[in-house]
Amino acid sequence: TGAQQSVTVANPVSGASLDLLPHFQLEPEDVYIVKNKAVSLACRATPATQIYFKCNGEWVHQGDHVTQHSTDRSTGLPVMEVRIEVTRQQVEKIFGLEEYWCQCVAWSSSGTTKSQKAFVRIAYLRKNFEQEPTAKEVSIEQGIVLPCRPPEGIPPAEVEWLRNEELVDPALDANVYVTPEHSLVLRQARLADTANYTCVAKNIVARRRSASAAITVYVNGGWSTWTQWSGCSTSCGRGWQKRSRTCTNPTPLNGGAFCEGQNVQKTACTTLCPVDGAWSEWSKWSVCGAECTHWRSRECSEPAPRNGGRECHGPELDTRNCTSELCSHATPGAEDVALYVGLVAVAVCLVLLLLVGVLVYCRKKGGLDADVADSSILTAGFQPVSIKPSKADNPSLLTIQPDLSTATMTYQGSLCPRQDGPAKLQLPNGHLLSPLGAGRHTLHHSSPAAEGADFVARLSTQSYFRSLPRGNTNMAYGTFNFLGGRLMIPNTGISLLIPPDAIPRGKIYEVYLTLHKQEEVRLPLAGCQTLLSPIVSCGPPGVLLTRPAILAMGHCVEASAENWSIRLKKQSCEGTWEDVLQLGAEPCTELYYCQLEAQACYIFTEQLGRFALVGESLSMAASKRLKLVLFAPAACPSLEYNIRVYCLSDTQDVLKEVIQLEKQLGGQLIGAPRVLHFKDSYHNLRLSIHDMPSSLWKSKLLASYQEIPFYHIWSGLQPFLHCTFTLERLSPSTCELACKIWVWQVEGDGQSFTVNFNIAKDTRFSDWLVPDSEVGAPALVGPSAFKIPFLIRQKIISSLDPPGTRGADWRTLAQKLNLDSHLSFFASKPSPTAMILNLWEARHFPNGNLSQLAAAVAEVGKQDGAFFTVSEAEC
């Protein structure tokens, strides 16, 4: 009869169930046969009078079914469940033709229903891996890729990695991830990654292990900085001195190359020998004097003591009584007359001094300012006023030419070379240049310049000095009085302008300006905040000024009101950072104000301290400027060659430090720096190298690109982020290198560097920075620190501060100089014009165009018909 025979229902179901099609409560599912173990397939349907399995289109024999009857408690309908077993031999009969499948067919009086197909497969896992990981030796921070292609199997094998027989979990180590192709990738090799790595493949059948691959992370040695030269080996004459360095920066590890070159250098030296002084011959005896004595002298000059030699011992002058024959008391002669003349001269001098004292007393009584220290500065700082003949197109032109060569305002000493005098300021003769009036105009000379060592010695006694960096490269300081001045840190774009009258008259402040390295000062950032500027200190901290000083420093933000919230932060005396100003909002205090420009910000502050500019992005369109800089060794003694790509915040101070670092490493700058706009999109920065001649060079990197994590760049707290491309030349004679380096943000725009230079010839470090000597003195005091002459500045202020007719006042000047967005801040100060001129000085020193400023002031005056009414006779 077979599986196709009819089936008689022994117990017919109720009439209600006869009208229903059967539906499956349990359908057969896919299974794998492991080794020779049979598998079971089951299905359950209700209501059903018959259920049979059909495998690969053929009915399964009735005797192979195991049937079980029951009743559904919720509906009362009959339930039938059927099971069969499938063996490996049944599946292998059709193996290779098609996959083995089975399904259930259930009957009721209303018809039939089929279940889903269940596939039965024979599970297996081959023994041999298609690709196994291999041993590698890599430099520290280099990327590592360990490939693994598991054996063929059904079901496909899962892959896991072991490091020294311990499971590698990418979820616990951000430096590790496994690709969809099962390769293990270490983003940056660390010393701890030195280990044996094993690829493990497993499925329900078996577990296979690849051969272990030994990964060795080595560190090439690097020289420490040279020690100071030792003292000369001899105290007199020719000798030698030496200095040394050690291969500890870093120390070579795990077979890394030892440093090449000498660890000790010697040089010849000569120490001047001390010469003891010796007396010359005695001179002849003098003529016998009135006291019956005469004398003779000698000098310590044959030889004179030098180079630390001893002075002569003994008297320089010898006196003795004259003999009776030589001693005579003659009548007063020529010597007595000389004595009397000298006494008369002394008396005349005393009388003159008395007259001078009386005159000074009278001047003070007449209302002379008691603060006057030296009124000669009024004429020492400027040339005499010269009135040029009137011209048809420019009548009554008055020119005042500052001449700082004879002034004493320049801060003296090793820190402060003199500044050349500013260019001529030419203004039309008129109200601005009318006579100064009867009021007294008092100027002071600056105090004597303190030597740098003395200044630092005094600072070291203060508690706040402990947090200041050492050395003069990132610090400037000077002594200032009411005349004001300027401090600058060369090649950083950082300066501090102390305007006139910011320091009270009669007081002298010792002021410093310091650039901090970001590892020296801990600036906490929350959320999406990022550091946009250098961290700068000016002090002493807590000093209050009577006029705002202007601190200028660079920033790297592409500012827009809808994308950024920018705050000025200041560190309190307790060490905590506080928000003192939010840019674009109404200031909550009059102590601080900030003008943000494209490349720099200008901070008005009446209280010195430590400042930084911090931003928080409001949208993913917010971006920071990165400066991309390429360096490579100036010489290539080995086959290996490295190109370093730095990704820096676009401020001068960071670039200055990187260039100083590369000079120590022997690197050279390749091309001009590029600017990349890095967006707050949470995407990493990728770098790759292309178009390298494969016949001459090959890259030692296994990955197609390198990545710098987004947050490392966005926070701004890691200043010297870079990637190294390690190349290998195939021949020692290869000196030409031509390639391209691409730098881009994932899903963003990128920059391409074309690298093309000769290793053997292009060894000069690119000197595109302005040398320190051309930047200007770190400290300037008094008129030499300003472009606008002092007297003309005072006249402009006194003329434009009062409200003028037809708008001829400071508001119009601010509009002419494109500063009208800050009118509310200027209006809050006692002298708005002084604030405008101070800001102009901070923005344009030392290369400001005085002619443009003079033209703007002249245009303001032309709006008032009575502004220029001074006649040539009055001039």
PDB file of N, CA and C in Angstrom, residues 80-123:
ATOM      1  N   MET A  80      -2.756  16.822  15.977  1.00  0.00           N
ATOM      2  CA  MET A  80      -1.948  15.672  15.562  1.00  0.00           C
ATOM      3  C   MET A  80      -0.504  16.139  15.408  1.00  0.00           C
ATOM      4  N   GLU A  81       0.459  15.407  15.987  1.00  0.00           N
ATOM      5  CA  GLU A  81       1.885  15.708  15.896  1.00  0.00           C
ATOM      6  C   GLU A  81       2.602  14.499  15.325  1.00  0.00           C
ATOM      7  N   VAL A  82       3.483  14.734  14.347  1.00  0.00           N
ATOM      8  CA  VAL A  82       4.183  13.655  13.641  1.00  0.00           C
ATOM      9  C   VAL A  82       5.671  13.959  13.646  1.00  0.00           C
ATOM     10  N   ARG A  83       6.504  12.914  13.856  1.00  0.00           N
ATOM     11  CA  ARG A  83       7.966  13.046  13.825  1.00  0.00           C
ATOM     12  C   ARG A  83       8.544  11.977  12.912  1.00  0.00           C
ATOM     13  N   ILE A  84       9.669  12.332  12.245  1.00  0.00           N
ATOM     14  CA  ILE A  84      10.451  11.366  11.486  1.00  0.00           C
ATOM     15  C   ILE A  84      11.918  11.606  11.793  1.00  0.00           C
ATOM     16  N   GLU A  85      12.756  10.629  11.483  1.00  0.00           N
ATOM     17  CA  GLU A  85      14.209  10.762  11.621  1.00  0.00           C
ATOM     18  C   GLU A  85      14.852  10.652  10.239  1.00  0.00           C
ATOM     19  N   VAL A  86      15.860  11.507  10.036  1.00  0.00           N
ATOM     20  CA  VAL A  86      16.590  11.505   8.767  1.00  0.00           C
ATOM     21  C   VAL A  86      18.036  11.147   9.076  1.00  0.00           C
ATOM     22  N   THR A  87      18.573  10.185   8.345  1.00  0.00           N
ATOM     23  CA  THR A  87      19.936   9.720   8.581  1.00  0.00           C
ATOM     24  C   THR A  87      20.878  10.340   7.568  1.00  0.00           C
ATOM     25  N   ARG A  88      22.172  10.218   7.876  1.00  0.00           N
ATOM     26  CA  ARG A  88      23.200  10.749   6.981  1.00  0.00           C
ATOM     27  C   ARG A  88      23.163  10.046   5.633  1.00  0.00           C
ATOM     28  N   GLN A  89      22.846   8.696   5.643  1.00  0.00           N
ATOM     29  CA  GLN A  89      22.833   7.961   4.388  1.00  0.00           C
ATOM     30  C   GLN A  89      21.731   8.461   3.464  1.00  0.00           C
ATOM     31  N   GLN A  90      20.563   8.823   4.039  1.00  0.00           N
ATOM     32  CA  GLN A  90      19.492   9.343   3.211  1.00  0.00           C
ATOM     33  C   GLN A  90      19.907  10.647   2.512  1.00  0.00           C
ATOM     34  N   VAL A  91      20.608  11.487   3.254  1.00  0.00           N
ATOM     35  CA  VAL A  91      21.015  12.763   2.668  1.00  0.00           C
ATOM     36  C   VAL A  91      22.094  12.551   1.614  1.00  0.00           C
ATOM     37  N   GLU A  92      23.048  11.642   1.883  1.00  0.00           N
ATOM     38  CA  GLU A  92      24.171  11.460   0.962  1.00  0.00           C
ATOM     39  C   GLU A  92      23.745  10.842  -0.363  1.00  0.00           C
ATOM     40  N   LYS A  93      22.541  10.199  -0.387  1.00  0.00           N
ATOM     41  CA  LYS A  93      22.083   9.589  -1.637  1.00  0.00           C
ATOM     42  C   LYS A  93      21.885  10.635  -2.736  1.00  0.00           C
ATOM     43  N   ILE A  94      21.487  11.821  -2.327  1.00  0.00           N
ATOM     44  CA  ILE A  94      21.255  12.874  -3.332  1.00  0.00           C
ATOM     45  C   ILE A  94      22.276  13.986  -3.217  1.00  0.00           C
ATOM     46  N   PHE A  95      23.327  13.777  -2.443  1.00  0.00           N
ATOM     47  CA  PHE A  95      24.325  14.833  -2.228  1.00  0.00           C
ATOM     48  C   PHE A  95      24.986  15.208  -3.550  1.00  0.00           C
ATOM     49  N   GLY A  96      25.069  16.456  -3.812  1.00  0.00           N
ATOM     50  CA  GLY A  96      25.680  16.950  -5.039  1.00  0.00           C
ATOM     51  C   GLY A  96      24.671  17.284  -6.098  1.00  0.00           C
ATOM     52  N   LEU A  97      23.465  16.706  -5.999  1.00  0.00           N
ATOM     53  CA  LEU A  97      22.439  17.014  -6.985  1.00  0.00           C
ATOM     54  C   LEU A  97      21.632  18.221  -6.552  1.00  0.00           C
ATOM     55  N   GLU A  98      21.097  18.171  -5.372  1.00  0.00           N
ATOM     56  CA  GLU A  98      20.355  19.283  -4.800  1.00  0.00           C
ATOM     57  C   GLU A  98      20.361  19.119  -3.295  1.00  0.00           C
ATOM     58  N   GLU A  99      19.908  20.148  -2.597  1.00  0.00           N
ATOM     59  CA  GLU A  99      19.879  20.068  -1.142  1.00  0.00           C
ATOM     60  C   GLU A  99      18.711  19.199  -0.706  1.00  0.00           C
ATOM     61  N   TYR A 100      18.912  18.473   0.367  1.00  0.00           N
ATOM     62  CA  TYR A 100      17.893  17.571   0.912  1.00  0.00           C
ATOM     63  C   TYR A 100      16.915  18.398   1.722  1.00  0.00           C
ATOM     64  N   TRP A 101      15.563  18.212   1.425  1.00  0.00           N
ATOM     65  CA  TRP A 101      14.559  18.978   2.151  1.00  0.00           C
ATOM     66  C   TRP A 101      13.356  18.110   2.453  1.00  0.00           C
ATOM     67  N   CYS A 102      12.636  18.504   3.473  1.00  0.00           N
ATOM     68  CA  CYS A 102      11.407  17.815   3.871  1.00  0.00           C
ATOM     69  C   CYS A 102      10.362  18.846   4.256  1.00  0.00           C
ATOM     70  N   GLN A 103       9.047  18.463   4.047  1.00  0.00           N
ATOM     71  CA  GLN A 103       7.954  19.294   4.504  1.00  0.00           C
ATOM     72  C   GLN A 103       6.781  18.415   4.884  1.00  0.00           C
ATOM     73  N   CYS A 104       5.870  18.973   5.695  1.00  0.00           N
ATOM     74  CA  CYS A 104       4.679  18.254   6.144  1.00  0.00           C
ATOM     75  C   CYS A 104       3.476  18.634   5.278  1.00  0.00           C
ATOM     76  N   VAL A 105       2.577  17.620   5.083  1.00  0.00           N
ATOM     77  CA  VAL A 105       1.294  17.856   4.415  1.00  0.00           C
ATOM     78  C   VAL A 105       0.211  17.365   5.367  1.00  0.00           C
ATOM     79  N   ALA A 106      -0.730  18.238   5.728  1.00  0.00           N
ATOM     80  CA  ALA A 106      -1.806  17.897   6.676  1.00  0.00           C
ATOM     81  C   ALA A 106      -3.149  17.946   5.951  1.00  0.00           C
ATOM     82  N   TRP A 107      -4.048  16.933   6.280  1.00  0.00           N
ATOM     83  CA  TRP A 107      -5.377  16.840   5.669  1.00  0.00           C
ATOM     84  C   TRP A 107      -6.464  17.102   6.697  1.00  0.00           C
ATOM     85  N   SER A 108      -7.561  17.662   6.208  1.00  0.00           N
ATOM     86  CA  SER A 108      -8.831  17.697   6.945  1.00  0.00           C
ATOM     87  C   SER A 108      -9.921  17.528   5.914  1.00  0.00           C
ATOM     88  N   SER A 109     -11.158  17.524   6.324  1.00  0.00           N
ATOM     89  CA  SER A 109     -12.243  17.320   5.360  1.00  0.00           C
ATOM     90  C   SER A 109     -12.377  18.495   4.409  1.00  0.00           C
ATOM     91  N   SER A 110     -11.792  19.655   4.782  1.00  0.00           N
ATOM     92  CA  SER A 110     -11.908  20.833   3.921  1.00  0.00           C
ATOM     93  C   SER A 110     -10.759  20.961   2.938  1.00  0.00           C
ATOM     94  N   GLY A 111      -9.705  20.171   3.100  1.00  0.00           N
ATOM     95  CA  GLY A 111      -8.593  20.278   2.180  1.00  0.00           C
ATOM     96  C   GLY A 111      -7.253  19.975   2.847  1.00  0.00           C
ATOM     97  N   THR A 112      -6.159  20.397   2.186  1.00  0.00           N
ATOM     98  CA  THR A 112      -4.808  20.124   2.682  1.00  0.00           C
ATOM     99  C   THR A 112      -4.047  21.431   2.877  1.00  0.00           C
ATOM    100  N   THR A 113      -3.021  21.331   3.747  1.00  0.00           N
ATOM    101  CA  THR A 113      -2.126  22.467   4.008  1.00  0.00           C
ATOM    102  C   THR A 113      -0.697  21.947   4.061  1.00  0.00           C
ATOM    103  N   LYS A 114       0.240  22.710   3.433  1.00  0.00           N
ATOM    104  CA  LYS A 114       1.648  22.326   3.428  1.00  0.00           C
ATOM    105  C   LYS A 114       2.430  23.219   4.380  1.00  0.00           C
ATOM    106  N   SER A 115       3.417  22.643   5.036  1.00  0.00           N
ATOM    107  CA  SER A 115       4.307  23.422   5.920  1.00  0.00           C
ATOM    108  C   SER A 115       5.472  23.984   5.099  1.00  0.00           C
ATOM    109  N   GLN A 116       6.313  24.760   5.773  1.00  0.00           N
ATOM    110  CA  GLN A 116       7.534  25.266   5.133  1.00  0.00           C
ATOM    111  C   GLN A 116       8.513  24.129   4.923  1.00  0.00           C
ATOM    112  N   LYS A 117       9.445  24.332   3.997  1.00  0.00           N
ATOM    113  CA  LYS A 117      10.470  23.336   3.760  1.00  0.00           C
ATOM    114  C   LYS A 117      11.570  23.451   4.804  1.00  0.00           C
ATOM    115  N   ALA A 118      12.020  22.322   5.282  1.00  0.00           N
ATOM    116  CA  ALA A 118      13.160  22.279   6.208  1.00  0.00           C
ATOM    117  C   ALA A 118      14.314  21.578   5.498  1.00  0.00           C
ATOM    118  N   PHE A 119      15.480  22.268   5.450  1.00  0.00           N
ATOM    119  CA  PHE A 119      16.634  21.714   4.757  1.00  0.00           C
ATOM    120  C   PHE A 119      17.509  20.964   5.759  1.00  0.00           C
ATOM    121  N   VAL A 120      17.963  19.783   5.306  1.00  0.00           N
ATOM    122  CA  VAL A 120      18.837  18.951   6.138  1.00  0.00           C
ATOM    123  C   VAL A 120      20.205  18.933   5.468  1.00  0.00           C
ATOM    124  N   ARG A 121      21.217  19.457   6.192  1.00  0.00           N
ATOM    125  CA  ARG A 121      22.560  19.552   5.629  1.00  0.00           C
ATOM    126  C   ARG A 121      23.531  18.788   6.505  1.00  0.00           C
ATOM    127  N   ILE A 122      24.580  18.252   5.871  1.00  0.00           N
ATOM    128  CA  ILE A 122      25.638  17.555   6.608  1.00  0.00           C
ATOM    129  C   ILE A 122      26.680  18.586   7.015  1.00  0.00           C
ATOM    130  N   ALA A 123      26.893  18.766   8.311  1.00  0.00           N
ATOM    131  CA  ALA A 123      27.840  19.759   8.824  1.00  0.00           C
ATOM    132  C   ALA A 123      29.262  19.212   8.765  1.00  0.00           C
TER     133      ALA A 123
END
